[in-house]
């Protein structure tokens, strides 16, 4: 049994069952034993692979996107370029390399990385060590200094804890994690009824609420509305709020039981973009999208970028660029890549852009009404 499992078991034995949100928060973010706190989960050797790790094109295009947004903001002399959950720092590294073609933008930037994992913060420091730019680390979004900001969040919101409410003969009760007769983690329901949910649904239906993500979005949107700027959030998820749960656990690129190995498996959910958008609008910001990752990257010129890279590549590298391109933009299942067969991210992954009200439509979002 892992140290974290033993700790959670003691906690439940003493205080009673935990809400799913608390269980997830501890499993992912316990300061010394959490999943993200204790490892680098990315890449072939880890549990999942993200777009910046698939291809340099992803970060490069987002860097150039940010430069364009900065121009649309009136090219402020000082800009906070913020990334939430930057992983290994790969996206930021690729973005900053690309924007060296816009020196005035590069000169305006102060980079802020919001990261709770000491392991990944160390990886980010190594990745960005040779940069000639100010970089600061933060444990949360509250400590980013005021001023115009461009905020990037790739696969950040899916990593935050959620609450589940389960319909129990017409009453909504919060899902808890307790212990079964054998001492294993097991789902149960709160005795208290949650009266604020007024959805009619059959017995056993589940409502999933990303309250932590909504709170973070609300804080970001409020600052963007007051101080200017934009936030680009890219993640897997859905455009309309719907009944049902999406909690999943990943270990070594395979799905596992979410309760089986807290602290050793990645717990994640699909992002409810409609709920995030409501939180942003309620805080005074404007929301563009969602659009699919495939459409967004296509608008940003990923096909041209792939061709340009391929011209300088040998045959094997060119095949790698082709596979990465397909993986990032297409919705095709069964794409052959190094290490196996994967599904395209183009449709499942979506982007929204939250801006100060009245700002020009950000690049890539022209086809959707705010
Ligand atoms: N954006 C990166 C990594 C995605 S994994 C990429 O695309 O490759 C999720 C990232 O969010 C990790 O860096 C993780 O440590 C970080 N993270 C998870 N929960 C967090 C929280 N509550 N606050 C800040 N960062 C968090």
Short mmCIF file of C-alpha atoms and ligand atoms in Angstrom, two decimals:
data_model
loop_
_atom_site.label_atom_id
_atom_site.label_comp_id
_atom_site.label_asym_id
_atom_site.label_seq_id
_atom_site.Cartn_x
_atom_site.Cartn_y
_atom_site.Cartn_z
CA UNK A 1 0.00 0.00 0.00
CA UNK A 2 1.33 3.46 -0.88
CA UNK A 3 2.00 5.97 1.89
CA UNK A 4 -0.79 8.16 0.55
CA UNK A 5 -3.31 5.28 0.58
CA UNK A 6 -2.44 4.58 4.21
CA UNK A 7 -2.81 8.26 5.06
CA UNK A 8 -6.20 8.53 3.33
CA UNK A 9 -7.41 5.37 5.03
CA UNK A 10 -6.49 6.78 8.45
CA UNK A 11 -8.13 10.07 7.60
CA UNK A 12 -11.40 8.33 6.65
CA UNK A 13 -11.26 6.02 9.67
CA UNK A 14 -10.93 9.08 11.94
CA UNK A 15 -13.08 11.74 10.28
CA UNK A 16 -15.46 9.72 8.10
CA UNK A 17 -15.77 9.62 4.31
CA UNK A 18 -14.18 12.38 2.20
CA UNK A 19 -15.94 14.24 -0.58
CA UNK A 20 -14.70 13.15 -4.01
CA UNK A 21 -13.30 16.68 -4.41
CA UNK A 22 -11.17 16.33 -1.26
CA UNK A 23 -10.08 12.80 -2.20
CA UNK A 24 -8.97 14.03 -5.64
CA UNK A 25 -7.28 17.12 -4.22
CA UNK A 26 -5.20 14.95 -1.88
CA UNK A 27 -4.53 12.19 -4.43
CA UNK A 28 -3.26 14.75 -6.97
CA UNK A 29 -1.85 17.50 -4.83
CA UNK A 30 -0.95 16.27 -1.33
CA UNK A 31 2.15 18.41 -0.56
CA UNK A 32 4.51 15.44 -0.15
CA UNK A 33 2.64 12.34 -1.38
CA UNK A 34 0.37 13.57 -4.19
CA UNK A 35 0.50 12.33 -7.77
CA UNK A 36 1.73 15.63 -9.27
CA UNK A 37 3.90 16.48 -6.28
CA UNK A 38 6.02 13.37 -6.55
CA UNK A 39 6.66 12.77 -10.26
CA UNK A 40 6.87 13.95 -13.85
CA UNK A 41 3.86 12.12 -15.35
CA UNK A 42 4.45 13.18 -18.97
CA UNK A 43 5.67 11.30 -21.99
CA UNK A 44 6.11 7.72 -23.11
CA UNK A 45 7.65 6.60 -19.83
CA UNK A 46 4.92 8.37 -17.85
CA UNK A 47 1.13 8.18 -17.80
CA UNK A 48 0.03 10.56 -20.57
CA UNK A 49 1.40 12.69 -23.41
CA UNK A 50 0.32 16.29 -24.06
CA UNK A 51 0.33 18.43 -27.21
CA UNK A 52 3.52 20.39 -26.40
CA UNK A 53 5.32 17.07 -25.86
CA UNK A 54 4.03 15.78 -29.22
CA UNK A 55 5.42 18.60 -31.33
CA UNK A 56 7.27 21.92 -31.06
CA UNK A 57 4.68 23.30 -33.50
CA UNK A 58 2.08 23.53 -30.74
CA UNK A 59 4.03 25.90 -28.49
CA UNK A 60 5.42 27.87 -31.42
CA UNK A 61 1.96 28.63 -32.80
CA UNK A 62 0.67 29.59 -29.36
CA UNK A 63 3.65 31.93 -28.90
CA UNK A 64 2.88 33.67 -32.21
CA UNK A 65 -0.81 33.74 -31.26
CA UNK A 66 0.13 35.53 -28.02
CA UNK A 67 2.21 38.08 -29.93
CA UNK A 68 -0.78 38.81 -32.16
CA UNK A 69 -3.07 39.23 -29.16
CA UNK A 70 -0.51 41.57 -27.58
CA UNK A 71 -0.63 43.75 -30.72
CA UNK A 72 -4.45 43.71 -30.57
CA UNK A 73 -4.18 44.86 -26.92
CA UNK A 74 -2.28 47.94 -28.13
CA UNK A 75 1.19 46.48 -27.53
CA UNK A 76 1.54 47.39 -23.82
CA UNK A 77 5.16 47.96 -22.77
CA UNK A 78 4.82 45.45 -19.92
CA UNK A 79 2.94 42.19 -20.20
CA UNK A 80 2.60 39.23 -17.85
CA UNK A 81 2.82 36.06 -19.92
CA UNK A 82 1.31 33.49 -17.56
CA UNK A 83 1.11 29.73 -17.89
CA UNK A 84 -1.01 27.57 -15.60
CA UNK A 85 0.34 24.05 -14.99
CA UNK A 86 3.29 24.30 -17.40
CA UNK A 87 4.38 20.65 -17.14
CA UNK A 88 8.01 20.44 -18.25
CA UNK A 89 8.02 24.02 -19.58
CA UNK A 90 8.08 22.76 -23.16
CA UNK A 91 5.19 24.91 -24.44
CA UNK A 92 6.72 28.07 -22.95
CA UNK A 93 10.15 27.25 -24.35
CA UNK A 94 8.77 26.70 -27.86
CA UNK A 95 6.54 29.80 -27.60
CA UNK A 96 9.40 32.06 -26.55
CA UNK A 97 11.72 30.74 -29.26
CA UNK A 98 9.05 31.51 -31.86
CA UNK A 99 8.39 35.06 -30.62
CA UNK A 100 12.01 36.07 -30.97
CA UNK A 101 10.86 37.22 -34.44
CA UNK A 102 8.80 39.91 -32.65
CA UNK A 103 11.51 41.53 -30.48
CA UNK A 104 9.25 44.26 -29.05
CA UNK A 105 6.93 41.56 -27.71
CA UNK A 106 9.81 39.53 -26.28
CA UNK A 107 11.06 42.69 -24.53
CA UNK A 108 7.66 43.41 -22.98
CA UNK A 109 7.26 39.98 -21.37
CA UNK A 110 7.61 38.87 -17.79
CA UNK A 111 6.94 35.11 -17.60
CA UNK A 112 4.89 33.75 -14.68
CA UNK A 113 4.47 30.02 -14.15
CA UNK A 114 1.74 28.76 -11.83
CA UNK A 115 2.76 25.33 -10.58
CA UNK A 116 2.14 23.31 -7.42
CA UNK A 117 4.46 20.40 -8.20
CA UNK A 118 8.06 20.84 -7.00
CA UNK A 119 9.18 18.10 -9.41
CA UNK A 120 7.71 19.87 -12.43
CA UNK A 121 8.79 23.33 -11.23
CA UNK A 122 12.36 21.97 -11.21
CA UNK A 123 11.91 20.60 -14.74
CA UNK A 124 10.57 24.02 -15.84
CA UNK A 125 13.61 25.77 -14.32
CA UNK A 126 15.91 23.48 -16.27
CA UNK A 127 13.99 23.89 -19.52
CA UNK A 128 13.92 27.69 -19.25
CA UNK A 129 17.35 28.18 -17.65
CA UNK A 130 18.99 29.73 -20.71
CA UNK A 131 16.27 32.30 -21.26
CA UNK A 132 17.19 35.93 -21.12
CA UNK A 133 13.80 36.88 -19.64
CA UNK A 134 12.44 37.35 -16.14
CA UNK A 135 10.60 34.20 -14.94
CA UNK A 136 8.70 33.86 -11.65
CA UNK A 137 6.96 30.86 -10.10
CA UNK A 138 3.66 30.99 -8.21
CA UNK A 139 1.67 28.47 -6.19
CA UNK A 140 -1.63 30.00 -7.31
CA UNK A 141 -3.07 32.65 -9.62
CA UNK A 142 -3.64 35.15 -6.77
CA UNK A 143 0.02 36.13 -6.50
CA UNK A 144 0.50 37.13 -10.15
CA UNK A 145 1.08 40.90 -10.00
CA UNK A 146 -1.54 43.21 -11.52
CA UNK A 147 -1.33 44.43 -15.10
CA UNK A 148 -2.16 43.30 -18.62
CA UNK A 149 -1.74 39.56 -19.02
CA UNK A 150 -1.88 36.78 -21.56
CA UNK A 151 -2.63 33.52 -19.81
CA UNK A 152 -2.12 30.04 -21.30
CA UNK A 153 -3.57 26.85 -19.82
CA UNK A 154 -3.05 23.60 -21.72
CA UNK A 155 -4.41 20.47 -20.02
CA UNK A 156 -4.62 22.39 -16.76
CA UNK A 157 -8.35 22.45 -15.98
CA UNK A 158 -8.73 18.68 -16.51
CA UNK A 159 -6.26 18.11 -13.66
CA UNK A 160 -8.38 19.85 -11.00
CA UNK A 161 -10.68 18.08 -8.53
CA UNK A 162 -14.44 17.83 -9.17
CA UNK A 163 -17.57 17.18 -7.13
CA UNK A 164 -20.12 14.53 -8.03
CA UNK A 165 -23.78 14.63 -7.04
CA UNK A 166 -25.79 11.46 -7.50
CA UNK A 167 -29.56 11.27 -7.93
CA UNK A 168 -30.94 9.08 -5.14
CA UNK A 169 -34.67 8.54 -5.73
CA UNK A 170 -35.15 12.20 -6.71
CA UNK A 171 -32.78 13.75 -4.16
CA UNK A 172 -29.23 14.87 -5.09
CA UNK A 173 -26.55 13.71 -2.67
CA UNK A 174 -22.81 14.35 -2.85
CA UNK A 175 -20.58 11.42 -3.74
CA UNK A 176 -18.16 10.49 -0.98
CA UNK A 177 -15.19 8.18 -0.75
CA UNK A 178 -15.22 5.85 2.25
CA UNK A 179 -13.99 2.35 3.09
CA UNK A 180 -15.78 -0.93 2.36
CA UNK A 181 -15.86 -3.95 4.69
CA UNK A 182 -12.46 -5.07 3.38
CA UNK A 183 -10.94 -1.64 4.01
CA UNK A 184 -10.79 -0.71 0.33
CA UNK A 185 -11.76 2.75 -0.95
CA UNK A 186 -15.39 2.73 -2.07
CA UNK A 187 -17.93 5.30 -3.27
CA UNK A 188 -20.86 6.23 -1.07
CA UNK A 189 -23.35 9.05 -0.72
CA UNK A 190 -23.73 11.89 1.74
CA UNK A 191 -26.76 11.67 4.03
CA UNK A 192 -27.43 15.35 3.37
CA UNK A 193 -29.47 16.38 0.35
CA UNK A 194 -28.06 19.09 -1.95
CA UNK A 195 -31.07 21.33 -2.53
CA UNK A 196 -29.32 23.78 -4.87
CA UNK A 197 -29.38 21.28 -7.77
CA UNK A 198 -32.80 21.38 -9.39
CA UNK A 199 -32.33 19.01 -12.31
CA UNK A 200 -34.87 16.25 -12.96
CA UNK A 201 -33.07 12.99 -13.71
CA UNK A 202 -33.45 9.23 -13.20
CA UNK A 203 -32.19 7.47 -10.11
CA UNK A 204 -28.41 7.02 -10.30
CA UNK A 205 -27.77 9.98 -12.64
CA UNK A 206 -24.59 11.93 -11.87
CA UNK A 207 -23.87 15.66 -12.06
CA UNK A 208 -20.17 16.57 -12.23
CA UNK A 209 -19.14 20.03 -11.07
CA UNK A 210 -15.65 21.47 -11.48
CA UNK A 211 -15.98 24.00 -8.70
CA UNK A 212 -12.21 24.45 -8.23
CA UNK A 213 -11.70 25.21 -11.92
CA UNK A 214 -14.68 27.56 -11.99
CA UNK A 215 -13.26 29.50 -9.04
CA UNK A 216 -9.87 29.85 -10.78
CA UNK A 217 -11.56 30.91 -14.03
CA UNK A 218 -13.65 33.44 -12.17
CA UNK A 219 -10.53 35.01 -10.59
CA UNK A 220 -8.73 35.12 -13.97
CA UNK A 221 -11.74 36.59 -15.78
CA UNK A 222 -12.18 39.30 -13.14
CA UNK A 223 -8.56 40.39 -13.52
CA UNK A 224 -8.69 40.32 -17.33
CA UNK A 225 -11.89 42.39 -17.30
CA UNK A 226 -10.23 45.03 -15.10
CA UNK A 227 -6.61 44.99 -16.25
CA UNK A 228 -6.80 43.77 -19.83
CA UNK A 229 -5.62 40.72 -21.67
CA UNK A 230 -6.69 37.24 -22.67
CA UNK A 231 -6.65 33.66 -21.42
CA UNK A 232 -6.38 30.71 -23.80
CA UNK A 233 -7.57 27.41 -22.34
CA UNK A 234 -7.09 24.22 -24.32
CA UNK A 235 -8.23 20.88 -23.01
CA UNK A 236 -10.28 17.78 -23.69
CA UNK A 237 -13.89 18.37 -22.87
CA UNK A 238 -17.37 19.20 -24.05
CA UNK A 239 -19.07 22.35 -25.29
CA UNK A 240 -22.44 21.95 -23.53
CA UNK A 241 -23.06 21.10 -19.89
CA UNK A 242 -24.53 17.60 -19.68
CA UNK A 243 -25.47 15.00 -17.11
CA UNK A 244 -22.93 12.28 -16.49
CA UNK A 245 -19.49 11.75 -15.04
CA UNK A 246 -16.15 11.76 -16.84
CA UNK A 247 -13.76 10.93 -14.00
CA UNK A 248 -10.99 8.66 -15.21
CA UNK A 249 -7.66 7.39 -13.93
CA UNK A 250 -4.64 6.85 -16.15
CA UNK A 251 -1.53 4.88 -15.39
CA UNK A 252 1.11 4.03 -17.98
CA UNK A 253 -1.27 5.24 -20.75
CA UNK A 254 -3.97 2.73 -19.60
CA UNK A 255 -7.26 3.37 -17.83
CA UNK A 256 -7.36 2.08 -14.24
CA UNK A 257 -9.85 2.17 -11.34
CA UNK A 258 -9.89 5.79 -9.99
CA UNK A 259 -9.99 4.58 -6.39
CA UNK A 260 -7.40 1.81 -6.66
CA UNK A 261 -4.13 3.71 -6.37
CA UNK A 262 -4.55 7.27 -5.10
CA UNK A 263 -1.31 9.19 -5.58
CA UNK A 264 0.01 6.77 -8.19
CA UNK A 265 -2.55 7.19 -10.98
CA UNK A 266 -3.51 10.40 -12.77
CA UNK A 267 -7.08 11.40 -11.92
CA UNK A 268 -8.70 13.60 -14.52
CA UNK A 269 -12.04 14.71 -15.92
CA UNK A 270 -13.28 16.16 -19.18
CA UNK A 271 -13.64 19.92 -18.98
CA UNK A 272 -17.12 21.48 -19.05
CA UNK A 273 -16.35 24.48 -21.30
CA UNK A 274 -19.88 25.85 -20.93
CA UNK A 275 -19.51 25.98 -17.15
CA UNK A 276 -16.07 27.66 -17.41
CA UNK A 277 -17.54 30.15 -19.89
CA UNK A 278 -20.42 30.98 -17.55
CA UNK A 279 -17.95 31.57 -14.70
CA UNK A 280 -15.87 33.88 -16.94
CA UNK A 281 -18.88 35.89 -18.17
CA UNK A 282 -20.28 36.22 -14.65
CA UNK A 283 -16.95 37.81 -13.67
CA UNK A 284 -17.27 40.41 -16.43
CA UNK A 285 -15.14 38.92 -19.22
CA UNK A 286 -15.98 37.98 -22.79
CA UNK A 287 -15.64 34.39 -24.03
CA UNK A 288 -14.73 33.27 -27.56
CA UNK A 289 -15.29 29.67 -28.59
CA UNK A 290 -15.13 26.84 -27.84
CA UNK A 291 -13.65 25.72 -31.10
CA UNK A 292 -11.93 22.43 -31.72
CA UNK A 293 -8.16 22.16 -31.35
CA UNK A 294 -8.05 20.99 -34.95
CA UNK A 295 -9.81 24.13 -36.20
CA UNK A 296 -7.77 26.41 -33.94
CA UNK A 297 -4.38 25.04 -34.98
CA UNK A 298 -5.44 25.04 -38.62
CA UNK A 299 -6.35 28.75 -38.38
CA UNK A 300 -2.99 29.41 -36.77
CA UNK A 301 -1.23 27.86 -39.76
CA UNK A 302 -0.04 24.49 -38.48
CA UNK A 303 -0.11 22.97 -41.98
CA UNK A 304 2.30 25.62 -43.29
CA UNK A 305 4.51 25.22 -40.25
CA UNK A 306 4.63 21.44 -40.74
CA UNK A 307 5.58 21.88 -44.40
CA UNK A 308 8.33 24.35 -43.51
CA UNK A 309 9.76 21.97 -40.90
CA UNK A 310 9.52 19.00 -43.26
CA UNK A 311 11.53 20.79 -45.95
CA UNK A 312 14.52 20.84 -43.60
CA UNK A 313 13.94 17.28 -42.29
CA UNK A 314 15.18 13.85 -43.40
CA UNK A 315 12.62 11.19 -44.39
CA UNK A 316 12.25 9.76 -40.89
CA UNK A 317 11.86 13.19 -39.29
CA UNK A 318 9.33 14.16 -41.96
CA UNK A 319 7.25 11.08 -41.13
CA UNK A 320 7.39 12.10 -37.46
CA UNK A 321 6.17 15.62 -38.29
CA UNK A 322 3.34 14.15 -40.39
CA UNK A 323 2.24 11.84 -37.53
CA UNK A 324 2.40 14.68 -34.99
CA UNK A 325 0.33 16.91 -37.27
CA UNK A 326 -2.33 14.20 -37.68
CA UNK A 327 -2.40 13.57 -33.96
CA UNK A 328 -2.84 17.26 -33.09
CA UNK A 329 -5.46 18.23 -35.68
CA UNK A 330 -7.37 15.19 -36.89
CA UNK A 331 -10.22 13.28 -35.23
CA UNK A 332 -9.01 10.03 -36.74
CA UNK A 333 -8.72 7.01 -34.43
CA UNK A 334 -5.75 4.67 -34.66
CA UNK A 335 -2.88 6.96 -35.70
CA UNK A 336 0.47 5.14 -35.67
CA UNK A 337 3.07 6.88 -33.55
CA UNK A 338 6.28 5.91 -31.84
CA UNK A 339 5.20 3.76 -28.91
CA UNK A 340 1.85 2.59 -30.31
CA UNK A 341 -1.47 3.61 -31.77
CA UNK A 342 -3.32 6.72 -30.57
CA UNK A 343 -6.48 8.69 -31.36
CA UNK A 344 -6.39 12.15 -32.91
CA UNK A 345 -6.92 15.11 -30.53
CA UNK A 346 -8.45 17.41 -33.13
CA UNK A 347 -12.13 17.13 -32.09
CA UNK A 348 -12.03 16.02 -28.47
CA UNK A 349 -9.71 18.88 -27.52
CA UNK A 350 -11.21 22.36 -27.58
CA UNK A 351 -10.09 25.93 -27.04
CA UNK A 352 -11.78 28.92 -25.48
CA UNK A 353 -10.36 32.41 -25.20
CA UNK A 354 -11.47 34.67 -22.35
CA UNK A 355 -10.80 38.36 -22.94
CA UNK A 356 -11.41 41.76 -21.47
CA UNK A 357 -14.77 43.01 -22.77
CA UNK A 358 -14.53 44.97 -26.00
CA UNK A 359 -11.23 43.44 -27.08
CA UNK A 360 -10.88 42.50 -30.75
CA UNK A 361 -11.65 38.87 -31.56
CA UNK A 362 -8.46 36.91 -30.87
CA UNK A 363 -6.72 35.19 -33.78
CA UNK A 364 -8.21 31.79 -34.56
CA UNK A 365 -11.62 32.57 -33.04
CA UNK A 366 -12.97 34.62 -35.97
CA UNK A 367 -15.40 31.90 -36.99
CA UNK A 368 -17.28 31.86 -33.67
CA UNK A 369 -19.50 34.55 -32.16
CA UNK A 370 -18.61 35.74 -28.64
N1 LIG B 1 0.53 22.08 -19.56
C1 LIG B 1 1.45 20.96 -19.54
C2 LIG B 1 1.19 19.98 -18.39
C3 LIG B 1 -0.20 19.45 -18.23
S1 LIG B 1 -0.32 18.36 -16.82
C4 LIG B 1 1.43 20.25 -20.86
O1 LIG B 1 0.55 20.52 -21.67
O2 LIG B 1 2.31 19.42 -21.10
C5 LIG B 1 -1.05 19.39 -15.59
C6 LIG B 1 -0.13 20.46 -15.01
O3 LIG B 1 -0.85 21.20 -14.04
C7 LIG B 1 1.10 19.92 -14.29
O4 LIG B 1 2.17 20.83 -14.50
C8 LIG B 1 0.64 19.95 -12.82
O5 LIG B 1 1.68 19.89 -11.91
C9 LIG B 1 -0.13 21.23 -12.80
N2 LIG B 1 -1.13 21.36 -11.73
C10 LIG B 1 -2.03 20.44 -11.33
N3 LIG B 1 -2.85 20.95 -10.38
C11 LIG B 1 -2.45 22.23 -10.19
C12 LIG B 1 -2.90 23.30 -9.35
N4 LIG B 1 -3.92 23.15 -8.52
N5 LIG B 1 -2.27 24.49 -9.44
C13 LIG B 1 -1.23 24.66 -10.31
N6 LIG B 1 -0.76 23.70 -11.11
C14 LIG B 1 -1.36 22.50 -11.06
#
